[in-house]
Amino acid sequence: MSDLETLAAEAYVYGFPMVFNLDEVGRFTRKGMGSLPASPFNRFSHATGLAGPKDTFVSVNNDTVYSIAQVDLSGGPLLLHVPDAAGRYYVLQFVDAWTNNFAYVGRRATGTAAGSYLLTGPGWSGEIPAGVTRITAPTAVATIVGRWACDGPGDLPAVRTLQQATTLEPLDPDTPPPAGLPPLHDRVDGAELLFFEKLRTWIRAFPPSAADRTYQERFAPLGLLDETTPYAAASAEMTRALTAGYREGRERVEYATTHSDSPEQNGWKLTYGAFDYNLDFFETGTLNTPRWVIADRDTARIVRAASARAGLWGNHAYEAAYAMTWNDSDGQPLDGTQSYTLTFTAPPPVDAFWSITMYDLPDYYLIANPIDRYSIGDRTPDLHHDPDGSLTLRLQPQRPTDPEVAANWLPTPPGRFRPILRMYQPRPAVFDGTYTLPPITRVARRKP
């Protein structure tokens, strides 16, 4: 690769999280997503049920009912009010434009009593109302990802009541309308050049931390720091370099999703550090300790890109720990042409709840199945436990004929798939090795 191509590949890895993220931010304000109707900036969109196949979002969870708000603080601060959840698990996760998780409100972080918070943009100075906790966003545009525990259809009315009592409003009633995402040049053609145009535009609108601002100066030869677009009339040499760099960078990100340095346990990638790349912004509910921060910034950047690709808007592990696998106990790719078992001799140690959720490849989406079951966990009714208390799940595309096996059936897509184990409010045993995740084992085919 030429020097320009190499630089463009580095820029892709660096900028992919923000571009991917803000594309989703724009989609949520214009079109919504499945169970979440479109909602303008600074207003919550509340889902009316658990996510399913129509919710085309990377690694969307099937455990909680979502309340999501895209916020724009360019016009001034917003007042956030949360109701008394009476002990119910919930979390409001605050994500900046670069996908940094910079604050949490909810049962683990702040308790479940009613509360009020002032969400302010970078550089704001003003008077904070009495009884209100300030949360400063690193970028003017950010996302609040709300998740409400729900114990089934009968619990939905109670969740709906809590959602409706979760509100955003301007601190100043005369706040001007939100500016939203800055427009792109309308004459940049092709996915590759358009990616770099988005990155150039959004870098200027939502600058990163000081350390990353120094780092991104290296991309000046690509035109990423130009005030006006160089991509509407890019030279043939620049177009070739950006196109090659885009493709190489994309391959690096895809590779990193399955070849991370995360420890492995019985075939599972323990991706507990997948969202530890925030090194600069720690507000309410975050833990700024060496255990939860990737010290090396180069490592943090590739981890950030892979995490956005495979699990955008995921939590830090101290809020919800994630483990995922692409392979069975023999190291073979998980495939819907096979049948598998997963046996928990003891349930994952959590203070909230746990689940296994099934996703297809390469999109990491939920896939429709005959029983509309996309996850199994400790809240799934009528599971069959063995006499010793263990729980054996069956993973395959077709319904098992044995009723006891069918009770524990998690349908898989017909092709390649990847499950995620989620542990909400995990206990220390999850991290210190005391608890071991069981392998996914292929069921031997019977001889005819």
Coordinates of C-alpha atoms in Angstrom, one line a residue:
M1 CA 0.0 0.0 0.0
S2 CA 1.1 3.6 -0.6
D3 CA 1.6 6.0 2.3
L4 CA -1.7 7.7 1.5
E5 CA -3.5 4.3 1.4
T6 CA -2.0 3.3 4.7
L7 CA -3.0 6.6 6.2
A8 CA -6.5 6.3 4.9
A9 CA -6.9 2.8 6.4
E10 CA -5.8 4.2 9.8
A11 CA -8.3 7.0 9.4
Y12 CA -11.1 4.5 8.7
V13 CA -10.4 2.6 11.9
Y14 CA -10.2 5.9 13.8
G15 CA -13.3 7.4 12.4
F16 CA -15.6 4.3 11.9
P17 CA -17.1 4.5 15.4
M18 CA -18.3 8.1 15.0
V19 CA -19.5 7.7 11.4
F20 CA -21.4 4.4 12.2
N21 CA -22.8 5.9 15.3
L22 CA -24.0 9.2 13.8
D23 CA -25.5 7.4 10.9
E24 CA -27.6 5.6 13.5
V25 CA -28.4 8.8 15.3
G26 CA -29.7 10.3 12.1
R27 CA -31.7 7.1 11.3
F28 CA -33.4 7.2 14.7
T29 CA -34.5 10.8 14.3
R30 CA -35.7 10.3 10.7
K31 CA -37.1 6.8 10.5
G32 CA -36.9 5.2 13.9
M33 CA -36.2 1.4 14.2
G34 CA -38.8 -1.4 14.4
S35 CA -40.4 -1.0 17.9
L36 CA -38.9 2.5 18.3
P37 CA -40.8 5.2 16.3
A38 CA -38.8 8.1 14.9
S39 CA -38.3 10.9 17.3
P40 CA -36.7 14.4 16.9
F41 CA -33.7 15.5 18.8
N42 CA -34.3 16.1 22.5
R43 CA -37.3 13.8 22.8
F44 CA -37.5 10.2 24.0
S45 CA -38.7 7.4 21.7
H46 CA -40.2 4.7 23.8
A47 CA -40.5 1.2 22.5
T48 CA -43.8 -0.6 23.3
G49 CA -42.3 -4.1 23.6
L50 CA -39.1 -6.1 23.5
A51 CA -37.0 -5.9 20.4
G52 CA -37.5 -8.5 17.6
P53 CA -36.4 -9.1 14.0
K54 CA -37.8 -5.7 12.8
D55 CA -35.3 -3.9 15.1
T56 CA -32.4 -3.9 12.7
F57 CA -29.7 -2.7 15.0
V58 CA -26.4 -4.4 15.6
S59 CA -26.7 -6.8 18.7
V60 CA -29.9 -5.3 19.9
N61 CA -31.0 -6.8 23.2
N62 CA -34.2 -8.8 23.8
D63 CA -34.1 -8.4 27.6
T64 CA -35.3 -4.9 28.2
V65 CA -37.7 -2.4 26.7
Y66 CA -35.8 0.5 25.2
S67 CA -36.3 4.3 25.7
I68 CA -33.9 6.2 23.5
A69 CA -33.3 9.9 23.0
Q70 CA -30.9 11.6 20.6
V71 CA -29.9 14.8 22.2
D72 CA -28.5 18.0 20.8
L73 CA -27.1 20.4 23.4
S74 CA -26.0 23.1 20.9
G75 CA -28.9 25.3 21.9
G76 CA -28.5 24.9 25.7
P77 CA -28.9 22.3 28.5
L78 CA -31.7 19.8 29.0
L79 CA -33.4 18.8 32.2
L80 CA -33.8 15.0 32.5
H81 CA -36.3 13.6 35.0
V82 CA -36.5 9.9 35.9
P83 CA -39.3 8.5 38.1
D84 CA -39.2 6.2 41.1
A85 CA -38.6 2.7 39.6
A86 CA -39.3 1.0 43.0
G87 CA -36.3 -1.3 42.8
R88 CA -36.8 -2.3 39.2
Y89 CA -33.6 -2.7 37.1
Y90 CA -33.1 0.1 34.6
V91 CA -30.2 2.0 33.2
L92 CA -29.9 5.2 31.2
Q93 CA -26.6 5.1 29.4
F94 CA -25.1 8.3 28.0
V95 CA -23.0 7.9 24.8
D96 CA -21.2 10.7 23.0
A97 CA -20.7 11.1 19.3
W98 CA -17.5 9.1 19.4
T99 CA -19.3 6.2 21.3
N100 CA -17.7 7.0 24.6
N101 CA -20.0 5.9 27.5
F102 CA -19.6 9.0 29.7
A103 CA -22.4 8.6 32.3
Y104 CA -25.0 6.2 33.7
V105 CA -28.2 6.7 35.6
G106 CA -30.1 3.7 37.0
R107 CA -30.2 1.1 39.7
R108 CA -26.5 0.3 39.8
A109 CA -25.3 3.9 39.3
T110 CA -27.8 6.1 41.2
G111 CA -30.4 3.9 42.7
T112 CA -34.1 3.7 41.7
A113 CA -35.5 6.7 43.4
A114 CA -36.8 9.6 41.4
G115 CA -34.2 12.1 40.3
S116 CA -33.4 15.1 38.1
Y117 CA -30.3 15.8 36.0
L118 CA -29.0 18.7 34.0
L119 CA -27.4 17.5 30.7
T120 CA -25.0 20.2 29.4
G121 CA -22.8 20.5 26.4
P122 CA -19.1 21.1 26.4
G123 CA -18.0 24.5 27.7
W124 CA -21.4 25.4 29.2
S125 CA -21.3 27.6 32.3
G126 CA -24.4 28.6 34.1
E127 CA -26.5 28.1 37.2
I128 CA -27.6 24.6 38.1
P129 CA -31.1 24.3 39.6
A130 CA -31.3 23.2 43.2
G131 CA -31.6 19.4 43.7
V132 CA -30.4 18.7 40.2
T133 CA -27.2 16.7 39.3
R134 CA -25.2 18.0 36.4
I135 CA -23.9 15.7 33.6
T136 CA -21.6 17.2 31.1
A137 CA -21.6 15.7 27.6
P138 CA -18.2 15.7 25.7
T139 CA -20.0 16.4 22.4
A140 CA -23.0 18.6 21.5
V141 CA -24.8 15.6 20.1
A142 CA -25.1 12.5 22.2
T143 CA -27.4 9.5 22.8
I144 CA -29.3 8.4 25.9
V145 CA -29.9 4.6 25.7
G146 CA -32.5 3.6 28.3
R147 CA -33.2 0.0 29.1
W148 CA -36.1 -1.2 31.4
A149 CA -36.3 -4.7 32.8
C150 CA -39.5 -6.4 31.7
D151 CA -40.8 -9.7 33.0
G152 CA -43.1 -10.4 30.0
P153 CA -46.3 -9.0 28.4
G154 CA -48.1 -8.6 31.7
D155 CA -45.3 -6.3 32.9
L156 CA -45.5 -4.0 29.9
P157 CA -48.1 -1.6 31.3
A158 CA -45.9 -0.9 34.4
V159 CA -42.9 -0.3 32.1
R160 CA -44.9 2.0 29.9
T161 CA -45.9 4.1 33.0
L162 CA -42.2 4.5 33.9
Q163 CA -41.3 5.4 30.3
Q164 CA -43.9 8.1 30.1
A165 CA -42.6 9.6 33.3
T166 CA -39.0 9.8 31.9
T167 CA -38.8 13.2 30.3
L168 CA -36.5 15.7 28.7
E169 CA -37.1 19.5 28.5
P170 CA -35.0 22.5 27.8
L171 CA -33.6 24.3 30.9
D172 CA -34.5 27.6 29.2
P173 CA -38.0 27.6 27.5
D174 CA -36.6 30.0 24.9
T175 CA -33.9 27.6 23.8
P176 CA -33.6 27.6 20.0
P177 CA -34.4 24.5 18.0
P178 CA -31.6 21.9 17.9
A179 CA -29.2 22.2 15.0
G180 CA -28.8 18.4 14.6
L181 CA -26.2 16.8 12.4
P182 CA -24.4 19.2 10.1
P183 CA -25.3 18.6 6.4
L184 CA -22.9 16.8 4.1
H185 CA -21.7 18.1 0.7
D186 CA -24.3 16.8 -1.9
R187 CA -21.8 16.1 -4.7
V188 CA -19.6 13.5 -3.0
D189 CA -20.2 10.2 -4.8
G190 CA -19.5 6.6 -3.8
A191 CA -19.5 4.9 -0.4
E192 CA -15.8 5.3 0.1
L193 CA -15.6 9.0 -0.5
L194 CA -18.8 9.6 1.3
F195 CA -17.4 7.9 4.4
F196 CA -14.5 10.3 4.5
E197 CA -16.8 13.3 3.8
K198 CA -18.9 12.3 6.9
L199 CA -15.8 12.0 8.9
R200 CA -14.4 15.3 7.8
T201 CA -17.7 17.1 8.5
W202 CA -18.4 15.5 11.9
I203 CA -14.8 15.8 13.2
R204 CA -15.3 19.6 12.9
A205 CA -18.7 19.6 14.6
F206 CA -17.9 17.1 17.3
P207 CA -14.2 17.3 18.2
P208 CA -12.8 14.5 20.3
S209 CA -10.6 14.8 23.4
A210 CA -7.4 16.9 23.3
A211 CA -5.3 13.8 22.9
D212 CA -7.2 12.6 19.9
R213 CA -7.2 16.0 18.4
T214 CA -3.5 15.8 18.3
Y215 CA -3.6 12.3 16.8
Q216 CA -6.0 13.2 14.0
E217 CA -3.7 15.9 12.8
R218 CA -1.8 13.1 11.0
F219 CA -4.8 12.8 8.6
A220 CA -4.4 16.3 7.2
P221 CA -2.9 14.9 3.9
L222 CA -6.2 13.1 3.3
G223 CA -8.2 16.3 3.5
L224 CA -9.9 15.3 6.7
L225 CA -9.0 18.6 8.4
D226 CA -10.0 20.8 5.5
E227 CA -12.7 23.4 6.1
T228 CA -14.4 22.7 2.8
T229 CA -14.7 19.3 1.1
P230 CA -11.9 18.1 -1.1
Y231 CA -13.9 15.0 -2.1
A232 CA -16.4 16.5 -4.6
A233 CA -13.5 16.9 -7.0
A234 CA -10.9 14.6 -5.7
S235 CA -7.9 13.7 -7.9
A236 CA -7.6 10.2 -9.3
E237 CA -4.7 9.5 -7.0
M238 CA -6.6 10.6 -3.9
T239 CA -9.7 8.7 -4.9
R240 CA -7.6 5.5 -5.3
A241 CA -5.9 6.0 -2.0
L242 CA -9.2 6.6 -0.1
T243 CA -10.9 3.7 -1.8
A244 CA -8.1 1.3 -1.0
G245 CA -7.7 2.6 2.6
Y246 CA -11.5 2.3 3.1
R247 CA -11.5 -1.3 2.1
E248 CA -8.3 -2.2 4.1
G249 CA -9.6 -0.3 7.2
R250 CA -13.0 -2.1 7.0
E251 CA -11.2 -5.5 6.8
R252 CA -9.2 -4.5 9.9
V253 CA -12.3 -3.7 11.8
E254 CA -14.1 -6.9 10.8
Y255 CA -11.0 -8.9 11.8
A256 CA -10.8 -7.2 15.1
T257 CA -14.4 -8.2 16.0
T258 CA -13.4 -11.8 16.1
H259 CA -9.7 -11.7 16.9
S260 CA -9.5 -9.4 19.9
D261 CA -7.1 -9.7 22.8
S262 CA -10.1 -10.5 25.1
P263 CA -9.5 -13.6 27.2
E264 CA -11.2 -16.8 26.2
Q265 CA -13.1 -19.4 28.3
N266 CA -14.5 -22.6 26.8
G267 CA -14.7 -20.9 23.4
W268 CA -16.3 -17.7 24.7
K269 CA -14.7 -14.3 24.2
L270 CA -14.9 -12.6 27.5
T271 CA -15.4 -9.1 26.0
Y272 CA -15.7 -7.5 29.4
G273 CA -13.3 -4.7 28.4
A274 CA -14.9 -4.0 25.0
F275 CA -16.2 -0.6 26.2
D276 CA -13.2 0.5 28.2
Y277 CA -11.9 2.8 25.5
N278 CA -13.2 6.0 27.0
L279 CA -10.1 7.5 28.5
D280 CA -11.1 11.1 29.1
F281 CA -14.8 11.7 30.1
F282 CA -16.1 10.3 33.4
E283 CA -19.4 11.6 34.7
T284 CA -22.1 10.2 37.0
G285 CA -22.1 6.5 37.3
T286 CA -18.8 5.7 35.6
L287 CA -15.7 4.1 37.1
N288 CA -12.5 5.8 36.3
T289 CA -10.1 3.1 37.6
P290 CA -7.3 1.1 35.9
R291 CA -9.5 -1.9 35.9
W292 CA -12.0 -0.2 33.6
V293 CA -9.7 1.9 31.4
I294 CA -7.6 0.8 28.4
A295 CA -4.3 2.7 29.1
D296 CA -2.9 2.5 25.6
R297 CA -4.7 4.8 23.2
D298 CA -3.7 2.9 20.0
T299 CA -5.3 -0.2 21.5
A300 CA -8.3 1.7 22.6
R301 CA -9.0 3.0 19.1
I302 CA -9.2 -0.4 17.5
V303 CA -11.2 -1.8 20.4
R304 CA -13.6 1.2 20.0
A305 CA -14.0 0.4 16.3
A306 CA -14.6 -3.3 16.8
S307 CA -17.0 -2.7 19.6
A308 CA -19.1 -0.3 17.5
R309 CA -19.2 -2.8 14.7
A310 CA -20.3 -5.8 16.8
G311 CA -22.2 -4.1 19.7
L312 CA -22.8 -0.4 19.2
W313 CA -24.1 1.3 22.4
G314 CA -23.0 -1.5 24.6
N315 CA -22.4 -0.9 28.4
H316 CA -19.3 -1.1 30.4
A317 CA -19.0 -4.6 32.0
Y318 CA -19.7 -3.2 35.5
E319 CA -23.2 -2.4 34.3
A320 CA -23.7 -5.4 32.0
A321 CA -21.0 -8.0 31.2
Y322 CA -21.0 -9.5 27.7
A323 CA -19.4 -12.7 26.4
M324 CA -19.8 -13.9 22.9
T325 CA -18.7 -16.8 20.7
W326 CA -18.5 -17.7 17.1
N327 CA -17.3 -21.3 17.7
D328 CA -18.3 -24.5 19.4
S329 CA -16.2 -26.5 22.0
D330 CA -14.1 -28.0 19.2
G331 CA -13.3 -24.6 17.7
Q332 CA -15.6 -25.1 14.7
P333 CA -17.8 -22.2 13.5
L334 CA -21.3 -22.3 14.9
D335 CA -23.7 -23.2 12.1
G336 CA -27.4 -23.7 11.9
T337 CA -26.9 -27.0 10.0
Q338 CA -25.9 -28.4 13.4
S339 CA -27.5 -28.9 16.8
Y340 CA -25.8 -27.8 20.0
T341 CA -26.2 -27.9 23.8
L342 CA -25.2 -25.4 26.4
T343 CA -25.3 -26.6 30.0
F344 CA -25.2 -24.3 33.0
T345 CA -24.4 -26.3 36.1
A346 CA -24.8 -23.0 38.0
P347 CA -26.4 -19.8 36.7
P348 CA -24.3 -16.8 36.0
P349 CA -23.8 -14.8 39.2
V350 CA -25.7 -11.5 38.8
D351 CA -27.6 -9.0 41.0
A352 CA -30.1 -8.3 38.2
F353 CA -30.6 -11.0 35.5
W354 CA -28.9 -12.9 32.7
S355 CA -29.7 -14.1 29.2
I356 CA -28.4 -15.8 26.0
T357 CA -29.5 -14.0 22.8
M358 CA -29.1 -15.3 19.3
Y359 CA -27.8 -13.3 16.3
D360 CA -27.2 -14.0 12.7
L361 CA -24.0 -13.2 10.8
P362 CA -22.7 -10.9 9.4
D363 CA -25.2 -8.3 10.5
Y364 CA -25.7 -9.4 14.2
Y365 CA -29.5 -9.0 13.9
L366 CA -32.3 -11.0 15.5
I367 CA -33.8 -13.5 13.0
A368 CA -37.5 -14.5 12.9
N369 CA -38.2 -18.0 14.2
P370 CA -41.4 -20.1 14.7
I371 CA -41.8 -19.4 18.4
D372 CA -40.7 -15.7 18.5
R373 CA -38.0 -16.6 21.0
Y374 CA -34.8 -14.6 20.6
S375 CA -33.3 -15.1 24.1
I376 CA -33.4 -17.4 27.0
G377 CA -32.5 -16.5 30.6
D378 CA -33.4 -16.6 34.2
R379 CA -36.7 -14.9 33.6
T380 CA -37.8 -17.3 30.8
P381 CA -40.9 -19.2 32.0
D382 CA -41.3 -22.9 32.1
L383 CA -37.7 -23.9 31.5
H384 CA -36.8 -27.6 32.3
H385 CA -34.1 -28.1 34.9
D386 CA -32.3 -31.4 35.4
P387 CA -32.6 -33.2 38.8
D388 CA -29.2 -31.8 39.9
G389 CA -30.5 -28.2 39.2
S390 CA -28.5 -27.7 36.0
L391 CA -30.0 -26.1 32.9
T392 CA -29.3 -27.4 29.4
L393 CA -30.2 -25.2 26.5
R394 CA -30.7 -26.6 23.0
L395 CA -29.5 -24.4 20.1
Q396 CA -30.8 -25.4 16.6
P397 CA -33.1 -24.1 13.9
Q398 CA -35.8 -26.8 14.1
R399 CA -38.1 -27.5 17.1
P400 CA -36.9 -30.5 19.2
T401 CA -39.4 -33.4 19.3
D402 CA -38.8 -34.0 23.0
P403 CA -41.1 -31.6 25.0
E404 CA -38.5 -31.2 27.8
V405 CA -35.8 -30.3 25.2
A406 CA -38.2 -28.0 23.4
A407 CA -38.9 -26.1 26.6
N408 CA -35.2 -25.1 26.6
W409 CA -34.9 -24.4 22.9
L410 CA -33.3 -21.3 21.6
P411 CA -33.8 -21.2 17.8
T412 CA -30.8 -20.5 15.6
P413 CA -30.6 -19.0 12.1
P414 CA -30.2 -21.5 9.3
G415 CA -26.6 -20.3 8.6
R416 CA -23.7 -19.0 10.7
F417 CA -24.7 -17.4 14.0
R418 CA -23.2 -15.8 17.1
P419 CA -24.9 -15.8 20.6
I420 CA -24.2 -13.3 23.3
L421 CA -24.4 -14.0 27.0
R422 CA -25.4 -10.9 28.9
M423 CA -25.1 -10.5 32.7
Y424 CA -26.7 -7.5 34.2
Q425 CA -25.1 -6.1 37.3
P426 CA -22.6 -8.9 37.4
R427 CA -21.0 -10.0 40.6
P428 CA -17.2 -10.2 41.2
A429 CA -17.2 -13.9 40.5
V430 CA -17.8 -13.1 36.8
F431 CA -14.5 -11.2 36.6
D432 CA -12.2 -13.0 39.1
G433 CA -12.4 -16.4 37.4
T434 CA -14.5 -18.0 40.2
Y435 CA -17.3 -18.5 37.7
T436 CA -16.6 -20.4 34.5
L437 CA -18.8 -20.2 31.4
P438 CA -19.8 -23.5 29.9
P439 CA -18.9 -24.5 26.3
I440 CA -21.3 -24.8 23.5
T441 CA -21.1 -28.5 22.4
R442 CA -22.2 -30.0 19.1
V443 CA -24.7 -32.8 19.4
A444 CA -23.5 -35.9 17.5
R445 CA -25.8 -37.0 14.7
R446 CA -27.5 -40.3 15.1
K447 CA -26.5 -43.0 12.7
P448 CA -29.3 -44.2 10.4

